[in-house]
Coordinates of C-alpha atoms and ligand atoms in Angstrom, one line a residue:
X1 CA 29.5 -80.4 35.7
X2 CA 30.7 -83.3 37.8
X3 CA 34.2 -83.1 36.5
X4 CA 34.3 -79.4 37.0
X5 CA 33.1 -79.9 40.6
X6 CA 35.9 -82.4 41.3
X7 CA 38.5 -80.1 39.7
X8 CA 37.3 -77.2 41.8
X9 CA 37.6 -79.3 44.9
X10 CA 41.1 -80.4 44.0
X11 CA 42.1 -76.8 43.4
X12 CA 40.6 -75.7 46.7
X13 CA 42.3 -78.4 48.6
X14 CA 45.6 -77.7 46.9
X15 CA 45.3 -74.0 47.8
X16 CA 44.3 -74.5 51.4
X17 CA 46.7 -77.3 52.2
X18 CA 49.8 -75.9 50.7
X19 CA 51.3 -73.0 52.5
X20 CA 52.4 -70.0 50.4
X21 CA 56.0 -68.9 50.8
X22 CA 56.1 -65.1 51.3
X23 CA 58.1 -63.3 48.6
X24 CA 60.3 -60.2 49.0
X25 CA 60.6 -59.0 45.5
X26 CA 62.3 -55.5 45.5
X27 CA 62.3 -55.4 49.2
X28 CA 65.3 -53.4 50.3
X29 CA 67.4 -53.8 53.4
X30 CA 68.8 -50.8 55.2
X31 CA 71.1 -50.5 58.1
X32 CA 70.4 -47.8 60.7
X33 CA 72.1 -46.5 63.8
X34 CA 69.8 -45.7 66.6
X35 CA 71.2 -42.7 68.5
X36 CA 68.4 -40.5 70.0
X37 CA 65.4 -41.5 72.1
X38 CA 63.1 -40.1 69.5
X39 CA 64.6 -42.4 66.8
X40 CA 64.2 -45.3 69.3
X41 CA 60.6 -44.5 70.1
X42 CA 59.5 -44.2 66.5
X43 CA 61.2 -47.5 65.5
X44 CA 59.6 -49.2 68.5
X45 CA 56.2 -47.9 67.4
X46 CA 56.9 -49.2 63.9
X47 CA 57.8 -52.6 65.2
X48 CA 54.4 -52.9 66.8
X49 CA 52.6 -51.8 63.7
X50 CA 55.1 -53.0 61.0
X51 CA 52.7 -52.9 58.0
X52 CA 55.2 -54.8 55.8
X53 CA 58.5 -53.7 57.4
X54 CA 60.6 -56.5 58.7
X55 CA 63.0 -56.0 61.6
X56 CA 66.2 -58.0 61.7
X57 CA 66.9 -56.7 65.1
X58 CA 64.4 -55.3 67.6
X59 CA 64.9 -51.7 68.5
X60 CA 65.6 -52.1 72.2
X61 CA 67.9 -49.2 73.1
X62 CA 69.8 -46.2 71.8
X63 CA 73.4 -46.9 70.7
X64 CA 72.6 -50.0 68.6
X65 CA 72.6 -50.9 64.9
X66 CA 69.6 -52.4 63.3
X67 CA 68.7 -53.7 59.8
X68 CA 65.3 -53.1 58.4
X69 CA 63.6 -54.7 55.4
X70 CA 61.6 -52.1 53.5
X71 CA 58.8 -53.2 51.1
X72 CA 58.4 -51.3 47.8
X73 CA 55.2 -49.7 48.9
X74 CA 57.1 -48.1 51.8
X75 CA 60.1 -46.6 50.0
X76 CA 58.8 -43.1 50.1
X77 CA 57.5 -43.3 53.7
X78 CA 60.8 -44.8 54.8
X79 CA 62.8 -42.0 53.2
X80 CA 60.5 -39.4 54.7
X81 CA 60.5 -40.6 58.3
X82 CA 64.2 -41.3 58.5
X83 CA 65.0 -37.8 57.1
X84 CA 62.7 -36.3 59.8
X85 CA 64.5 -38.2 62.4
X86 CA 67.9 -37.1 61.1
X87 CA 68.9 -40.7 60.3
X88 CA 71.1 -41.7 57.3
X89 CA 70.1 -45.3 56.3
X90 CA 72.8 -47.3 54.6
X91 CA 71.4 -49.5 51.7
X92 CA 72.7 -53.1 52.2
X93 CA 70.5 -55.1 49.9
X94 CA 68.6 -53.8 46.8
X95 CA 66.3 -56.8 46.3
X96 CA 66.0 -59.2 49.2
X97 CA 64.2 -61.8 47.1
X98 CA 67.4 -62.2 45.0
X99 CA 69.3 -63.0 48.2
X100 CA 66.8 -65.6 49.1
X101 CA 66.9 -67.1 45.6
X102 CA 70.7 -67.4 45.9
X103 CA 70.6 -69.1 49.3
X104 CA 70.0 -72.7 48.1
X105 CA 71.4 -73.3 44.6
X106 CA 71.3 -77.0 45.2
X107 CA 67.8 -77.3 46.6
X108 CA 66.5 -79.4 43.7
X109 CA 69.4 -82.0 44.0
X110 CA 68.4 -85.2 45.7
X111 CA 71.8 -86.5 46.8
X112 CA 71.2 -87.0 50.5
X113 CA 72.2 -85.1 53.6
X114 CA 75.3 -82.8 53.4
X115 CA 76.5 -79.3 53.9
X116 CA 75.9 -77.6 50.5
X117 CA 72.2 -77.1 51.2
X118 CA 69.9 -76.5 54.2
X119 CA 67.5 -79.1 55.4
X120 CA 64.1 -79.7 57.0
X121 CA 63.6 -80.8 60.6
X122 CA 62.7 -84.3 59.4
X123 CA 65.8 -84.5 57.2
X124 CA 68.1 -83.3 60.0
X125 CA 66.5 -85.8 62.4
X126 CA 66.7 -88.7 59.9
X127 CA 70.5 -87.9 59.5
X128 CA 70.9 -87.9 63.3
X129 CA 69.2 -91.2 63.5
X130 CA 71.4 -92.6 60.8
X131 CA 74.5 -91.4 62.7
X132 CA 73.3 -92.9 66.0
X133 CA 72.7 -96.2 64.2
X134 CA 76.2 -96.0 62.7
X135 CA 78.0 -95.1 66.0
X136 CA 75.9 -96.8 68.6
X137 CA 78.6 -97.1 71.2
X138 CA 79.5 -93.3 71.0
X139 CA 76.3 -91.5 70.2
X140 CA 73.1 -91.4 72.2
X141 CA 69.8 -89.8 71.2
X142 CA 67.7 -88.2 73.9
X143 CA 64.1 -87.0 73.1
X144 CA 63.7 -84.5 75.8
X145 CA 60.2 -83.3 75.0
X146 CA 57.8 -82.2 72.3
X147 CA 57.4 -78.8 70.6
X148 CA 54.2 -76.8 70.7
X149 CA 53.2 -78.4 67.3
X150 CA 54.2 -81.9 68.6
X151 CA 57.6 -82.4 67.0
X152 CA 60.2 -84.2 69.0
X153 CA 62.8 -82.1 70.8
X154 CA 66.0 -84.0 70.3
X155 CA 69.5 -83.9 71.9
X156 CA 72.4 -86.1 70.8
X157 CA 75.3 -86.9 73.2
X158 CA 78.7 -88.0 72.0
X159 CA 81.0 -89.8 74.5
X160 CA 84.0 -92.0 74.0
X161 CA 84.6 -92.6 77.7
X162 CA 83.4 -91.7 81.2
X163 CA 84.7 -88.7 83.1
X164 CA 85.3 -86.3 80.2
X165 CA 84.6 -82.6 80.6
X166 CA 81.3 -81.7 78.9
X167 CA 80.5 -79.2 76.1
X168 CA 76.9 -78.3 75.4
X169 CA 75.9 -76.7 72.1
X170 CA 72.4 -75.4 71.6
X171 CA 71.5 -74.3 68.0
X172 CA 68.6 -73.0 66.0
X173 CA 66.5 -71.5 68.8
X174 CA 65.8 -68.6 66.3
X175 CA 63.9 -70.1 63.3
X176 CA 65.5 -68.0 60.5
X177 CA 69.1 -68.6 61.6
X178 CA 69.6 -71.7 59.3
X179 CA 73.4 -71.6 59.4
X180 CA 73.3 -72.3 63.2
X181 CA 72.0 -75.9 62.8
X182 CA 74.0 -76.5 59.6
X183 CA 77.2 -75.7 61.5
X184 CA 76.2 -77.8 64.4
X185 CA 75.6 -80.9 62.3
X186 CA 78.8 -80.4 60.4
X187 CA 80.7 -80.2 63.7
X188 CA 79.2 -83.5 64.9
X189 CA 80.1 -85.1 61.6
X190 CA 83.7 -83.9 62.0
X191 CA 83.8 -85.2 65.6
X192 CA 82.7 -88.6 64.3
X193 CA 84.8 -88.9 61.1
X194 CA 87.8 -86.6 61.2
X195 CA 91.3 -88.0 61.4
X196 CA 92.9 -84.6 62.2
X197 CA 94.6 -85.1 65.6
X198 CA 93.2 -81.9 67.1
X199 CA 89.7 -83.0 66.2
X200 CA 90.2 -86.5 67.4
X201 CA 91.4 -85.1 70.7
X202 CA 88.2 -83.0 71.0
X203 CA 86.1 -86.0 70.2
X204 CA 87.8 -88.5 72.5
X205 CA 88.6 -86.4 75.5
X206 CA 85.4 -84.3 75.8
X207 CA 81.7 -85.2 76.0
X208 CA 79.6 -83.3 73.5
X209 CA 75.9 -82.5 74.0
X210 CA 74.1 -81.1 70.9
X211 CA 70.7 -79.7 70.4
X212 CA 70.7 -79.2 66.6
X213 CA 67.2 -77.6 66.3
X214 CA 65.9 -76.0 69.5
X215 CA 62.9 -74.5 67.7
X216 CA 61.7 -77.1 65.2
X217 CA 58.2 -75.5 64.6
X218 CA 59.9 -72.2 63.8
X219 CA 62.3 -73.8 61.3
X220 CA 59.4 -75.6 59.5
X221 CA 57.5 -72.3 59.4
X222 CA 60.5 -70.5 57.7
X223 CA 60.5 -73.2 55.1
X224 CA 56.7 -73.2 54.4
X225 CA 55.5 -69.7 55.0
X226 CA 57.9 -67.0 55.9
X227 CA 61.7 -67.2 55.6
X228 CA 62.1 -64.3 58.1
X229 CA 60.2 -66.0 61.0
X230 CA 62.2 -65.9 64.3
X231 CA 60.1 -67.1 67.2
X232 CA 58.3 -70.2 68.4
X233 CA 54.8 -70.9 67.0
X234 CA 52.5 -71.0 70.0
X235 CA 49.8 -68.3 69.6
X236 CA 50.8 -65.3 71.7
X237 CA 47.6 -63.2 71.2
X238 CA 44.6 -63.1 68.9
X239 CA 46.7 -61.5 66.2
X240 CA 50.1 -62.9 66.8
X241 CA 52.2 -66.0 67.2
X242 CA 55.3 -67.0 69.0
X243 CA 57.7 -66.1 71.7
X244 CA 61.4 -65.3 71.4
X245 CA 63.0 -68.5 72.9
X246 CA 66.1 -66.5 73.7
X247 CA 64.0 -64.1 75.9
X248 CA 62.0 -66.8 77.7
X249 CA 64.4 -68.4 80.1
X250 CA 63.9 -67.9 83.8
X251 CA 66.8 -65.7 84.9
X252 CA 66.2 -62.0 85.2
X253 CA 63.3 -62.6 82.8
X254 CA 61.9 -59.4 81.4
X255 CA 64.9 -57.4 82.7
X256 CA 65.6 -55.3 79.7
X257 CA 66.1 -56.0 76.0
X258 CA 62.8 -57.9 75.5
X259 CA 59.3 -56.9 74.6
X260 CA 55.9 -57.4 76.4
X261 CA 54.2 -57.0 73.0
X262 CA 53.0 -60.4 71.8
X263 CA 53.6 -59.3 68.2
X264 CA 57.2 -58.3 68.7
X265 CA 60.1 -60.4 67.5
X266 CA 61.6 -60.2 70.9
X267 CA 58.5 -61.0 72.9
X268 CA 59.4 -62.4 76.3
X269 CA 56.4 -64.7 76.5
X270 CA 53.6 -64.3 79.1
X271 CA 55.7 -66.0 81.7
X272 CA 59.2 -67.4 81.8
X273 CA 59.2 -70.9 80.2
X274 CA 55.8 -70.4 78.7
X275 CA 57.1 -72.3 75.6
X276 CA 57.6 -76.1 75.7
X277 CA 60.8 -75.6 73.7
X278 CA 62.5 -73.6 76.4
X279 CA 60.9 -75.3 79.4
X280 CA 62.0 -78.7 78.1
X281 CA 65.5 -77.5 77.2
X282 CA 66.0 -76.1 80.7
X283 CA 64.7 -79.4 82.2
X284 CA 67.1 -81.4 80.0
X285 CA 70.0 -79.1 81.0
X286 CA 69.2 -79.6 84.6
X287 CA 69.9 -83.3 84.1
X288 CA 73.4 -82.7 82.6
X289 CA 74.5 -79.4 84.1
X290 CA 76.8 -80.9 86.7
X291 CA 78.8 -82.4 83.8
X292 CA 78.9 -79.3 81.6
X293 CA 82.1 -77.2 81.6
X294 CA 81.3 -75.1 78.5
X295 CA 78.0 -74.0 76.9
X296 CA 77.7 -72.5 73.4
X297 CA 74.7 -71.0 71.7
X298 CA 74.8 -70.9 67.9
X299 CA 73.1 -67.9 66.2
X300 CA 73.5 -65.7 63.2
X301 CA 74.3 -63.1 61.9
X302 CA 77.0 -60.5 62.6
X303 CA 80.2 -62.4 63.3
X304 CA 80.3 -61.8 67.1
X305 CA 81.4 -63.9 70.0
X306 CA 79.4 -62.8 73.0
X307 CA 79.8 -63.3 76.7
X308 CA 77.2 -62.9 79.6
X309 CA 75.4 -61.3 81.2
X310 CA 73.0 -59.6 78.8
X311 CA 70.3 -58.2 81.1
X312 CA 70.0 -54.5 82.3
X313 CA 72.4 -53.6 85.1
X314 CA 74.0 -57.0 85.1
X315 CA 77.3 -57.3 87.0
X316 CA 80.3 -58.7 85.1
X317 CA 80.8 -62.4 85.9
X318 CA 83.6 -63.1 88.4
X319 CA 85.7 -64.8 85.7
X320 CA 85.1 -62.0 83.1
X321 CA 88.8 -61.6 82.4
X322 CA 89.1 -65.2 81.5
X323 CA 86.0 -65.0 79.3
X324 CA 87.5 -62.1 77.4
X325 CA 90.9 -63.8 77.2
X326 CA 89.3 -67.0 75.8
X327 CA 87.1 -65.0 73.4
X328 CA 90.2 -63.1 72.0
X329 CA 92.1 -66.4 71.4
X330 CA 89.0 -67.9 69.7
X331 CA 88.4 -64.9 67.5
X332 CA 92.0 -65.0 66.4
X333 CA 91.8 -68.7 65.4
X334 CA 88.6 -68.0 63.5
X335 CA 90.3 -65.2 61.6
X336 CA 93.4 -67.3 60.7
X337 CA 91.2 -69.8 59.0
X338 CA 89.5 -67.8 56.1
X339 CA 90.1 -64.2 57.3
X340 CA 86.6 -63.8 58.8
X341 CA 86.7 -61.0 61.4
X342 CA 84.8 -61.6 64.7
X343 CA 84.0 -58.9 67.3
X344 CA 84.1 -60.3 70.8
X345 CA 82.9 -58.9 74.2
X346 CA 80.0 -58.7 76.6
X347 CA 76.8 -59.1 74.7
X348 CA 75.1 -56.1 76.2
X349 CA 78.1 -53.9 75.3
X350 CA 79.0 -55.0 71.8
X351 CA 75.4 -55.9 70.6
X352 CA 72.5 -54.8 72.8
X353 CA 70.7 -55.7 76.1
X354 CA 68.9 -59.0 76.3
X355 CA 67.2 -60.8 79.2
X356 CA 66.0 -64.4 79.5
X357 CA 68.7 -65.7 77.2
X358 CA 70.1 -69.3 77.4
X359 CA 73.6 -68.1 78.3
X360 CA 72.4 -66.0 81.2
X361 CA 70.2 -68.8 82.5
X362 CA 72.9 -71.5 82.2
X363 CA 75.5 -69.4 83.8
X364 CA 73.3 -67.6 86.4
X365 CA 71.1 -70.5 87.5
X366 CA 73.4 -73.6 86.9
X367 CA 76.7 -71.9 87.5
X368 CA 78.2 -73.0 84.1
X369 CA 81.5 -71.1 84.1
X370 CA 81.9 -70.6 80.4
X371 CA 78.8 -69.6 78.3
X372 CA 79.2 -68.0 74.9
X373 CA 77.0 -67.0 71.9
X374 CA 78.4 -67.3 68.4
X375 CA 76.8 -65.0 65.9
X376 CA 77.9 -66.6 62.6
X377 CA 78.5 -65.1 59.2
X378 CA 77.9 -62.6 57.6
X379 CA 77.8 -58.9 58.5
X380 CA 74.5 -58.2 56.6
X381 CA 75.1 -58.6 52.9
X382 CA 72.9 -61.7 53.1
X383 CA 72.1 -61.7 56.8
X384 CA 70.0 -64.7 57.8
X385 CA 69.9 -66.0 54.2
X386 CA 73.5 -67.0 54.1
X387 CA 74.3 -68.8 50.8
X388 CA 74.7 -72.5 51.4
X389 CA 78.2 -72.5 49.8
X390 CA 79.3 -70.7 53.0
X391 CA 78.1 -73.5 55.3
X392 CA 81.4 -75.4 55.1
X393 CA 83.8 -72.4 55.4
X394 CA 81.7 -71.0 58.3
X395 CA 81.9 -74.4 60.0
X396 CA 85.6 -74.8 59.4
X397 CA 86.5 -71.5 61.0
X398 CA 84.1 -72.3 63.9
X399 CA 85.9 -75.6 64.4
X400 CA 89.3 -73.9 64.5
X401 CA 87.8 -71.4 66.9
X402 CA 86.6 -74.3 69.2
X403 CA 90.0 -76.0 69.1
X404 CA 91.7 -72.8 70.3
X405 CA 88.9 -72.2 72.8
X406 CA 89.2 -75.6 74.4
X407 CA 93.0 -75.3 74.6
X408 CA 92.8 -71.9 76.3
X409 CA 90.0 -73.0 78.6
X410 CA 92.1 -76.0 79.6
X411 CA 95.2 -73.9 80.2
X412 CA 93.1 -71.6 82.5
X413 CA 91.8 -74.6 84.5
X414 CA 88.2 -74.9 83.2
X415 CA 88.4 -78.4 81.8
Ligands
0X9_1 O1 69.1 -61.2 70.2 C1 69.6 -62.4 70.4 O2 68.9 -63.2 71.0 C2 70.9 -62.8 69.9 N1 71.1 -62.1 68.6 S1 70.3 -62.7 67.3 O3 70.5 -61.7 66.2 N2 70.8 -64.1 66.8 O4 68.9 -62.7 67.7 C3 72.0 -62.3 70.8 C4 71.9 -62.8 72.2 C5 73.1 -62.5 73.0 N3 72.9 -62.3 74.3 C6 73.1 -63.3 75.2 N4 73.4 -64.5 74.8 N5 73.0 -63.0 76.5
ZN2 ZN1 69.6 -65.7 67.1

C-alpha cells in the first residue's frame, strides 16, 4: 500500500514536471500561393481557429506564399477546402516528424559546445561566458534585462580598439528559428579564432555587438514543448500565449502585416514594447545606436536578404539604391560559397508586409543607415527544422556574404 502510494506520487510528479514534446507523426507540409481575397479570408479564419493546423507564415495579404502543416485528421478537410478555393497545394514534406527526427543526429553526444548540434539557452550562455573569460580584453558581456520568465537577456560586444565602426546582430527573436543563433555563435567564434586575413580584418577593424538569443523563453519552449513555437511566452489572453517580437517594436506599430488576435503567430502585442524582450532590446540599442553603422537581424527560412521598410505604404529609404546594391553583392558572395541562391529586395515586396519589426525600428527611429534581415536556409524542404549538419555551411556562406557586404558598404562610404 505504502510503496504503491509512493510510486504513484513519483509517477504523478514525473508526469506533471516533465513537459511533453509535441509530435508531428504523418503531419504533411504544403506550400500554397494566396491569390484571391476569398483564399486570404478563409486562411485567416483558419489561423484563428487552427484545430491542429500549423502556419509557417501568417496569411497577411494576397500575393504571398505560405506553408501549412496539415495533421492527419485534416487531410480530407484540407483537400476539400483548397479545392473549393481553387488552390493547388504543393506537397513539400510527407511526414514532418521525420524531418524533426533528422534535425539533431548528434543530440546524444556529450562533447561540449560546437556547430554540429543545436543548444539550450543555458548551454549557449555558458559558452559565451567561457569565451568572455578566454578573451577578457576583447569581449564584454552585457546583461541588458530579463525575459518574461526571468532569464537573462544577454549581449556580447567584441572590440579590439576604440573608434571602430559598429555592426549589431540580433538573432533568435523567433523561437523556432534555431539556425539563427547557431550561425551567430559560429560567426563570433570565427571573429575570435580565424587566421583568414579577411576575417581578421573584420574582427580588428569593426566593433561587433551580438544578441545571440533575443527570445530565450521561446527557445526553451521549442525544446521542451512545441518545436514550432514562434513568439514570446508572456500570456496574451486567457487561451493564448506570446507576442511576435518582430511585430512589437514601436515604429509604425500595427501598420499592416501583423495581427490583433492574441492567438495569432504574428500578434503585435497589446501595446508596442509590451514584451520585456523587445522593450529591453530597444533600450540597449538606444545606448549603442550612435556607434552602429550596420544592423542585421538573423531569421529563417527562405534564403532571403531583406531591406526596410516593411510596413504598409512605407516610402523607400533615401539610400534604397545603395541597400539594393549592397544586397546584390552580398547575395552573389553567398552563392559563390556553396551555390546557395538568395533572393534580395524590399521585405514587403519580396516577402510580405510586416510592421513593428526590428529593422524598421532601428532604421526609422535611430537612423541606422543599413538594416537588413537574413532569412537563412532552406527553401522549405526542412523549413525551421534545418538539419544540424547545415549549420556550418550556412554560417560559412553567411560569413562570405558579410565580408562582401562590409567591403561594399565601406566603398559606398557607410563605414
Ligand atoms: O515575418 C518575419 O518577421 C520575418 N520572416 S520570418 O519567417 N523569419 O518570420 C521577416 C521580417 C522581414 N521584415 C522586416 N525585417 N521588416
Ligand atoms: Zn523569423
